Each structure stands twice: as structure tokens, then as C-alpha cells.
Coordinates of C-alpha atoms in Angstrom, one line a residue:
X1 CA -3.6 6.3 4.8
X2 CA -2.0 5.8 1.5
X3 CA -0.9 2.6 1.3
X4 CA 1.3 -0.4 3.1
X5 CA 4.9 0.5 2.4
X6 CA 6.7 -0.6 5.3
X7 CA 5.5 -2.9 7.9
X8 CA 6.2 -6.5 9.1
X9 CA 3.7 -9.2 10.4
X10 CA 2.9 -9.0 14.2
X11 CA 4.1 -11.6 16.4
X12 CA 2.7 -15.0 16.9
X13 CA 2.9 -16.8 20.1
X14 CA 5.4 -19.5 19.7
X15 CA 4.4 -23.1 20.3
X16 CA 8.3 -24.0 20.3
X17 CA 11.1 -21.4 20.1
X18 CA 14.8 -21.8 18.7
X19 CA 17.0 -18.7 19.2
X20 CA 20.6 -18.0 18.0
X21 CA 22.8 -15.2 16.6
X22 CA 24.0 -16.0 13.3
X23 CA 26.9 -13.9 11.3
X24 CA 25.6 -13.2 7.6
X25 CA 28.6 -14.7 6.1
X26 CA 27.0 -17.9 4.7
X27 CA 27.8 -17.4 0.9
X28 CA 26.5 -20.7 0.3
X29 CA 22.9 -20.4 -0.7
X30 CA 21.0 -23.7 -0.1
X31 CA 17.5 -23.7 -2.6
X32 CA 14.7 -25.1 -0.8
X33 CA 13.7 -28.7 -1.6
X34 CA 10.1 -29.2 -3.1
X35 CA 9.1 -31.2 -0.3
X36 CA 6.2 -29.3 1.0
X37 CA 5.6 -31.1 4.1
X38 CA 9.0 -30.4 5.5
X39 CA 8.9 -27.9 8.3
X40 CA 11.6 -24.9 8.4
X41 CA 14.9 -25.7 10.0
X42 CA 17.7 -23.3 10.9
X43 CA 19.7 -24.1 8.0
X44 CA 17.2 -23.1 5.5
X45 CA 16.1 -20.2 7.6
X46 CA 19.8 -18.9 7.4
X47 CA 19.8 -19.6 3.6
X48 CA 16.5 -17.5 2.9
X49 CA 18.1 -14.5 5.2
X50 CA 21.1 -14.6 3.1
X51 CA 19.0 -14.6 -0.1
X52 CA 17.2 -11.5 1.3
X53 CA 20.5 -9.8 2.0
X54 CA 22.5 -10.5 -0.9
X55 CA 21.6 -13.2 -3.3
X56 CA 18.5 -11.6 -4.7
X57 CA 17.9 -13.4 -7.7
X58 CA 17.2 -16.7 -6.1
X59 CA 14.5 -15.3 -3.8
X60 CA 11.7 -16.2 -6.0
X61 CA 12.4 -19.7 -5.2
X62 CA 11.7 -19.3 -1.5
X63 CA 8.2 -17.4 -2.2
X64 CA 5.1 -19.9 -2.3
X65 CA 4.4 -19.7 -6.1
X66 CA 0.7 -18.7 -5.0
X67 CA 2.1 -15.8 -3.6
X68 CA 3.9 -14.9 -6.5
X69 CA 1.0 -15.6 -9.1
X70 CA -1.2 -13.2 -6.7
X71 CA 0.9 -10.6 -6.8
X72 CA 1.3 -10.6 -10.7
X73 CA -2.6 -11.2 -11.5
X74 CA -3.4 -7.5 -12.2
X75 CA 0.3 -6.9 -13.8
X76 CA 0.6 -3.7 -11.5
X77 CA 4.8 -3.1 -11.6
X78 CA 6.6 -0.9 -9.3
X79 CA 10.2 0.2 -10.5
X80 CA 13.1 -0.7 -8.8
X81 CA 11.2 -3.6 -7.1
X82 CA 12.7 -6.7 -7.5
X83 CA 10.0 -8.9 -5.8
X84 CA 6.7 -7.2 -5.9
X85 CA 5.5 -10.0 -3.1
X86 CA 7.6 -8.8 -0.4
X87 CA 6.8 -4.9 -0.7
X88 CA 6.4 -3.8 3.0
X89 CA 8.0 -7.1 4.2
X90 CA 11.7 -7.0 2.6
X91 CA 14.6 -6.4 4.5
X92 CA 15.9 -2.5 4.6
X93 CA 17.9 -1.2 1.5
X94 CA 20.6 -0.1 4.2
X95 CA 21.1 -3.7 4.8
X96 CA 21.2 -4.9 1.7
X97 CA 23.9 -2.4 0.9
X98 CA 25.6 -3.1 3.9
X99 CA 25.7 -6.9 3.2
X100 CA 27.6 -5.8 -0.6
X101 CA 30.6 -5.0 1.5
X102 CA 30.4 -8.1 4.0
X103 CA 28.8 -10.2 6.5
X104 CA 25.5 -8.5 8.2
X105 CA 25.0 -9.9 11.7
X106 CA 21.4 -10.8 12.6
X107 CA 19.4 -13.1 15.1
X108 CA 17.2 -15.8 14.0
X109 CA 14.2 -17.3 15.8
X110 CA 12.1 -19.9 14.4
X111 CA 8.6 -20.6 15.7
X112 CA 6.7 -23.8 15.2
X113 CA 3.6 -23.1 14.6
X114 CA 2.3 -27.0 13.4
X115 CA 3.3 -29.6 11.9
X116 CA 3.9 -27.9 8.2
X117 CA 3.7 -23.9 9.5
X118 CA 6.3 -21.8 11.0
X119 CA 7.1 -18.3 12.1
X120 CA 10.6 -17.1 11.1
X121 CA 11.5 -13.7 13.1
X122 CA 15.0 -12.1 11.8
X123 CA 16.2 -9.2 14.3
X124 CA 19.3 -6.9 12.8
X125 CA 20.9 -5.2 15.8
X126 CA 22.6 -2.9 13.4
X127 CA 19.3 -1.0 12.6
X128 CA 17.2 -2.0 15.2
X129 CA 14.8 -3.5 12.8
X130 CA 12.7 -6.9 13.1
X131 CA 11.2 -9.0 10.1
X132 CA 8.8 -11.7 10.5
X133 CA 8.1 -14.2 7.6
X134 CA 5.3 -17.2 7.7
X135 CA 6.3 -20.6 6.1
X136 CA 4.6 -23.4 4.8
X137 CA 6.9 -26.0 4.6
X138 CA 10.0 -24.5 3.2
X139 CA 8.1 -21.8 1.1
X140 CA 7.5 -18.1 2.6
X141 CA 3.7 -17.5 2.5
X142 CA 2.2 -14.2 3.0
X143 CA 1.2 -13.1 6.4
X144 CA -2.4 -12.3 5.2
X145 CA -3.0 -15.1 3.7
X146 CA -1.9 -17.3 6.6
X147 CA -3.8 -15.6 9.1
X148 CA -7.0 -15.3 6.9
X149 CA -6.6 -19.1 5.7
X150 CA -9.9 -19.9 7.4
X151 CA -12.1 -16.9 6.7
X152 CA -14.9 -17.0 4.4
X153 CA -15.0 -15.9 0.7
X154 CA -17.6 -14.2 -1.6
X155 CA -16.9 -12.8 -5.1
X156 CA -18.8 -9.8 -6.8
X157 CA -17.8 -8.7 -10.4
X158 CA -14.6 -7.2 -9.5
X159 CA -13.9 -7.8 -5.7
X160 CA -12.8 -10.8 -3.7
X161 CA -14.1 -10.6 -0.3
X162 CA -12.3 -12.6 2.8
X163 CA -14.2 -12.0 5.8
X164 CA -14.0 -13.7 9.5
X165 CA -17.9 -13.0 10.4
X166 CA -21.2 -13.2 7.8
X167 CA -22.3 -10.2 9.4
X168 CA -19.6 -7.9 7.9
X169 CA -20.5 -8.1 4.1
X170 CA -24.2 -7.2 2.8
X171 CA -25.7 -7.2 -1.0
X172 CA -26.1 -3.2 -0.8
X173 CA -22.2 -2.5 0.3
X174 CA -21.1 -5.0 -2.4
X175 CA -23.5 -3.5 -5.0
X176 CA -21.7 0.4 -4.5
X177 CA -18.1 -0.9 -4.4
X178 CA -18.6 -2.7 -7.7
X179 CA -20.5 0.2 -9.1
X180 CA -17.6 2.4 -7.8
X181 CA -14.9 0.5 -9.7
X182 CA -17.0 1.3 -12.8
X183 CA -17.4 5.0 -12.3
X184 CA -13.6 5.2 -11.5
X185 CA -13.2 3.2 -14.8
X186 CA -14.7 6.2 -16.6
X187 CA -12.8 8.8 -14.6
X188 CA -9.1 7.0 -15.1
X189 CA -10.1 6.1 -18.7
X190 CA -9.7 2.1 -18.1
X191 CA -10.2 0.2 -21.6
X192 CA -12.7 -2.5 -21.8
X193 CA -10.1 -5.0 -21.9
X194 CA -8.7 -3.6 -18.4
X195 CA -12.3 -4.2 -17.0
X196 CA -12.5 -7.7 -18.5
X197 CA -8.9 -8.4 -16.6
X198 CA -10.2 -7.0 -13.5
X199 CA -13.6 -9.1 -13.7
X200 CA -11.4 -12.0 -14.0
X201 CA -8.5 -11.8 -11.5
X202 CA -10.4 -8.9 -8.8
X203 CA -8.9 -7.1 -6.2
X204 CA -8.9 -8.9 -3.0
X205 CA -10.8 -7.1 -0.1
X206 CA -10.2 -8.3 3.5
X207 CA -12.9 -7.1 5.8
X208 CA -11.8 -6.7 9.5
X209 CA -13.7 -6.2 12.6
X210 CA -11.5 -3.6 14.1
X211 CA -8.0 -1.6 13.8
X212 CA -6.8 -4.5 15.9
X213 CA -7.4 -7.2 13.2
X214 CA -6.1 -4.9 10.5
X215 CA -2.6 -4.7 12.6
X216 CA -2.6 -8.4 13.0
X217 CA -2.8 -8.6 9.4
X218 CA -0.6 -6.0 8.3
X219 CA 1.3 -4.6 11.0
X220 CA -0.5 -1.2 11.1
X221 CA -3.0 0.1 13.4
X222 CA -5.2 1.8 11.0
X223 CA -8.9 1.5 9.7
X224 CA -7.9 0.4 6.7
X225 CA -5.0 0.6 3.8
X226 CA -4.0 -0.7 0.6
X227 CA -1.4 -3.8 0.7
X228 CA 0.5 -3.0 -2.6
X229 CA 2.6 -6.4 -2.6
X230 CA -0.9 -8.5 -3.2
X231 CA -3.1 -5.6 -5.1
X232 CA -5.5 -6.1 -1.8
X233 CA -7.2 -3.7 0.7
X234 CA -7.2 -4.7 4.7
X235 CA -10.0 -2.6 5.9
X236 CA -12.8 -2.3 8.5
X237 CA -14.9 -0.3 6.0
X238 CA -17.5 -2.3 4.0
X239 CA -16.9 0.3 1.4
X240 CA -13.4 1.8 1.4
X241 CA -13.7 4.2 -1.7
X242 CA -10.4 5.8 -0.5
X243 CA -7.9 3.1 -0.7
X244 CA -9.7 1.2 -3.7
X245 CA -8.7 4.3 -5.8
X246 CA -5.0 4.2 -4.6
X247 CA -5.3 0.7 -6.5
X248 CA -7.2 1.6 -9.3
X249 CA -5.0 4.3 -10.2
X250 CA -1.9 2.3 -10.0
X251 CA -4.0 -0.4 -12.1
X252 CA -4.5 2.4 -14.7
X253 CA -0.7 3.2 -14.8
X254 CA 0.8 -0.3 -14.9
X255 CA 4.1 0.2 -14.1
X256 CA 5.0 3.4 -11.6
X257 CA 7.6 4.1 -9.3
X258 CA 6.6 3.0 -5.4
X259 CA 6.3 6.4 -3.9
X260 CA 4.4 9.4 -5.1
X261 CA 4.2 13.3 -3.6
X262 CA 1.3 12.9 -1.4
X263 CA -0.1 16.3 -3.0
X264 CA -1.1 14.0 -5.7
X265 CA -1.4 10.6 -4.0
X266 CA -3.6 11.6 -1.5
X267 CA -5.4 14.6 -3.2
X268 CA -6.6 12.3 -6.0
X269 CA -7.5 9.4 -3.8
X270 CA -9.7 12.1 -1.8
X271 CA -11.1 13.9 -4.5
X272 CA -12.6 11.1 -6.0
X273 CA -12.8 8.2 -2.6
X274 CA -13.3 10.8 0.0
X275 CA -11.6 10.0 3.3
X276 CA -12.8 8.4 6.6
X277 CA -16.0 7.6 5.5
X278 CA -16.5 11.2 4.2
X279 CA -17.6 11.6 0.5
X280 CA -15.6 13.7 -1.6
X281 CA -18.5 16.3 -2.4
X282 CA -18.0 17.0 1.5
X283 CA -14.5 17.4 1.8
X284 CA -13.7 19.2 -1.6
X285 CA -15.7 22.1 -0.4
X286 CA -14.0 22.0 2.7
X287 CA -10.6 22.0 1.0
X288 CA -11.4 25.1 -1.1
X289 CA -12.6 27.1 2.5
X290 CA -9.3 26.2 3.9
X291 CA -7.1 27.5 0.9
X292 CA -9.7 30.4 0.6
X293 CA -9.0 31.4 4.1
X294 CA -5.5 30.8 4.5
X295 CA -5.9 28.4 7.1
X296 CA -3.6 26.0 4.6
X297 CA -1.2 27.5 2.4
X298 CA -0.5 25.7 -1.1
X299 CA 3.1 26.3 -0.5
X300 CA 3.0 23.9 2.4
X301 CA 1.0 21.1 0.4
X302 CA 3.9 21.1 -2.2
X303 CA 6.5 20.4 0.2
X304 CA 6.8 16.6 1.3
X305 CA 7.9 17.1 4.9
X306 CA 5.6 20.5 5.3
X307 CA 2.5 18.3 4.0
X308 CA 3.4 15.3 6.6
X309 CA 3.8 18.2 9.1
X310 CA -0.1 19.0 8.9
X311 CA -3.2 17.1 10.3
X312 CA -4.4 15.1 7.3
X313 CA -7.7 16.5 8.2
X314 CA -6.4 19.7 6.7
X315 CA -3.8 18.7 4.2
X316 CA -6.1 15.9 2.5
X317 CA -9.1 18.1 1.4
X318 CA -6.7 20.8 0.3
X319 CA -4.7 18.9 -2.0
X320 CA -8.1 17.2 -3.1
X321 CA -9.6 20.7 -4.5
X322 CA -6.3 21.3 -6.4
X323 CA -6.4 17.4 -7.7
X324 CA -10.2 17.5 -8.6
X325 CA -9.3 21.0 -10.6
X326 CA -6.3 19.6 -12.4
X327 CA -8.0 16.3 -13.8
X328 CA -11.3 18.5 -14.6
X329 CA -9.2 21.3 -16.6
X330 CA -6.2 19.1 -18.1
X331 CA -7.8 15.7 -18.6
X332 CA -6.9 12.4 -16.7
X333 CA -4.1 11.9 -19.9
X334 CA -2.2 15.0 -18.8
X335 CA -3.0 14.7 -15.1
X336 CA -1.2 11.0 -14.9
X337 CA 1.6 12.3 -17.0
X338 CA 1.8 14.7 -14.1
X339 CA 1.4 12.1 -11.5
X340 CA 4.0 9.8 -12.8
X341 CA 6.6 12.7 -13.0
X342 CA 5.9 13.2 -9.2
X343 CA 6.8 9.8 -8.5
X344 CA 10.1 8.0 -7.4
X345 CA 12.4 6.8 -4.5
X346 CA 11.8 8.6 -1.0
X347 CA 14.8 10.4 -1.6
X348 CA 14.0 11.9 -5.1
X349 CA 13.5 15.5 -5.3
X350 CA 10.2 14.8 -7.5
X351 CA 8.7 12.8 -4.5
X352 CA 9.8 15.4 -1.9
X353 CA 8.9 18.7 -3.4
X354 CA 6.9 19.6 -6.7
X355 CA 9.1 21.8 -8.9
X356 CA 8.1 21.7 -12.6
X357 CA 4.2 21.7 -12.0
X358 CA 5.0 24.9 -9.6
X359 CA 3.8 27.5 -11.9
X360 CA 0.6 25.7 -13.6
X361 CA -0.5 24.8 -9.7
X362 CA 0.0 28.2 -8.6
X363 CA -1.8 29.9 -11.2
X364 CA -4.7 27.5 -10.7
X365 CA -5.1 28.3 -7.2
X366 CA -8.0 30.6 -7.0
X367 CA -10.0 28.8 -10.0
X368 CA -9.6 25.5 -7.9
X369 CA -11.0 27.2 -5.0
X370 CA -13.8 28.4 -6.8
X371 CA -14.2 25.1 -8.2
X372 CA -14.3 23.7 -4.9
X373 CA -16.2 26.1 -3.5
X374 CA -19.0 25.8 -6.0
X375 CA -18.1 29.1 -7.3
X376 CA -18.7 30.7 -4.1
X377 CA -16.0 32.8 -2.5
X378 CA -15.8 32.5 1.4
X379 CA -13.6 34.5 3.7
X380 CA -14.1 33.8 7.3
X381 CA -15.0 37.0 9.5
X382 CA -11.9 36.9 11.6
X383 CA -9.5 37.0 8.5
X384 CA -11.6 39.2 6.4
X385 CA -9.4 42.0 7.4
X386 CA -6.4 40.7 8.6
X387 CA -7.8 39.9 12.2

């Protein structure tokens, strides 16, 4: 799984619940006071909702400053994202566009969690969407930060580990992750200054006990994923190289669109980080076999919708072969330029289909297959004669 890009924090059982339906026509924005001991009330909750929908310039004042600093610490920025800390937690763009022409109706509920913390739930019937936000006083805090506030901490050279049980960590896995970061630094061409900043600020690594815990923190049921809002991993794997590759590549580019064609995004991550606990040196030959035997066609890899229709156990290794070849033959600089070109908004043609690179990629197919297979050409008996 590539990254956490659209989700909302999971439900929390309420201690006290207030529910109402509000017409989103509150044009006067109330700025939260500096008194953190206050508990979120309906007036401030409405003002926050209006900031989400229409007054984006004031929105940063509602977000806890520690979360803002955390989201900015590595200098990774995403184009067309006005507040990185809200990636995957923001209201839908459809609602923002509707708010430009008039009020947007929403339901508002506040669950008081304790003397200082509350959970705000906003439901937008017009598109059937629900967003949830944790508040400490009158400041919105990240769901991950709130739900892991009592977890233990451990730091390595490049990562900051958060974990609920000491048995989840080991010196061996920590050392392997640090060594992997340094190997990927060589692949990506990170500078010594890049590594200094990474040692100082670190990637947050939330090590969960199971998929249910991942879902509780992120809203996604998965073995693990990258949380782009906070340059973090939330995972059940003690060494989740695949998702770490996603973050390190974004760190190398520093500024990029939020979406990338999966041929490049997932292909690169598998080529260097593997997938599902299986090493890239196992998956790349598998990808070569899949392409050589026509069990996967290159044309399907280049089309986003066709890529998505395939099982990831087929599409990801096949894309990895091609990406490994492009890096090996072009060098990381030209490859990253190509990666950047195939990034953009979800509806952009560059994200939906690879066109500009078609000729180069298609002409590289057989050489990539041979590289993936270690110079061996393998054709299954059943397809050798068209059977």
C-alpha cells in the first residue's frame, strides 16, 4: 500500500455526546483562544468547520503547533496542499467547491473524552462523508498523536519508534532499518546535509501489534502504510522497507504533487523495498517472469485503471522490473525527473496514463525482463507455442 491519502480517524466511544444539524452559513470565523485548558464547545466547533470549508487562510491557527512543526520538520511539501498536517483528514475538495457558492449543510457532534480532550465528528450528508478530529482544548491534534500519547519511545540514528509493548522492538531490526536508510541514501543520491537533517529530525515509526491497531490510528485496515501528513510510518512490520522507500523518495524530491502514477510509485518501492515481507531480489525475478510469459502486459501497467484492476501480487513485481531497469540504465537523476513528470492531481493525464515515456519504456521491455531474470529467458511450457 502506497500511502495514507484519504481516511478519517476511527470512532471513539463517547462519554458525553451533543448532536445537532447546522447550516454551514456561518460567515464569521471565530479564532480559538490561547487557553488550552478550555474544552471544545459547539460555537468553536462550528467555526473550525467553517474554516475547513471556506476560510483556509485561518485554518492553521486551529491546528496544534506541535503538529504543524512535526509536519514540516523534514521539509517535504506537496503541491496544491495548503496544510500538510491535514492530508487524509481534510474535507473533500468537492465540499470546498460547493462552499464557494453557498452554505454547506453538515451535522456536528462533540464527544467529550476527558477534562481537556474531545472528538469532533462532522458529517456531510450531501456527499455521505464523515470526518473526525481530535481536539486538545481548542486546538486540533493528530489522531495518531492523541491515540499513542501513552506509548513508549525509542530513537535510532534515523527513526523515532513509538510502540505500545516493549516486545515489539529489537536491536537487530532497528539496526537493519538504519542500515537500509543509508543504502537508500546512496540509491537516491541524498547529500550529507540530507542525512544530517534526517538524523536530527527522524522519521516517526509507529509499530503496531496488529492490523486492527493500524486501523485505529489511521482509519485504514492494512499491515502498514506511510502517513504523508507527518512523514511517518504506521505498521505491523518491524522492518517495513516498502513504505520507508516511499517516504525517502519524497524526502529526496522535497516538493512534489500528492499523487504519482502507480507504475512508478509502487514499482520503485517494490524494486528497492520489496512487498509484504518479501525481498526485492525475490520479487524482481518474479516480475520478469510475469512479463516474459505475458501473464502481465506492459500496456496494462501504464494505464492507472488497468493497473488498479490487477492483483497487486502481479502488477507490483512487474512494475518493479521496469523501474529497476530504468534506474540502472538512466541513473537516478533522469529517473526522478520521469517520476516527477508522472505526478499530479488524480484527474491529471500524467497520473492516469503514461504517455510521454511510452516509447522509452516499451523499447526497454525485453532488456528489463532479461535484467529481472538475471539474463535468463523463461517461457512457461503452456505459452511457448500459444497453448
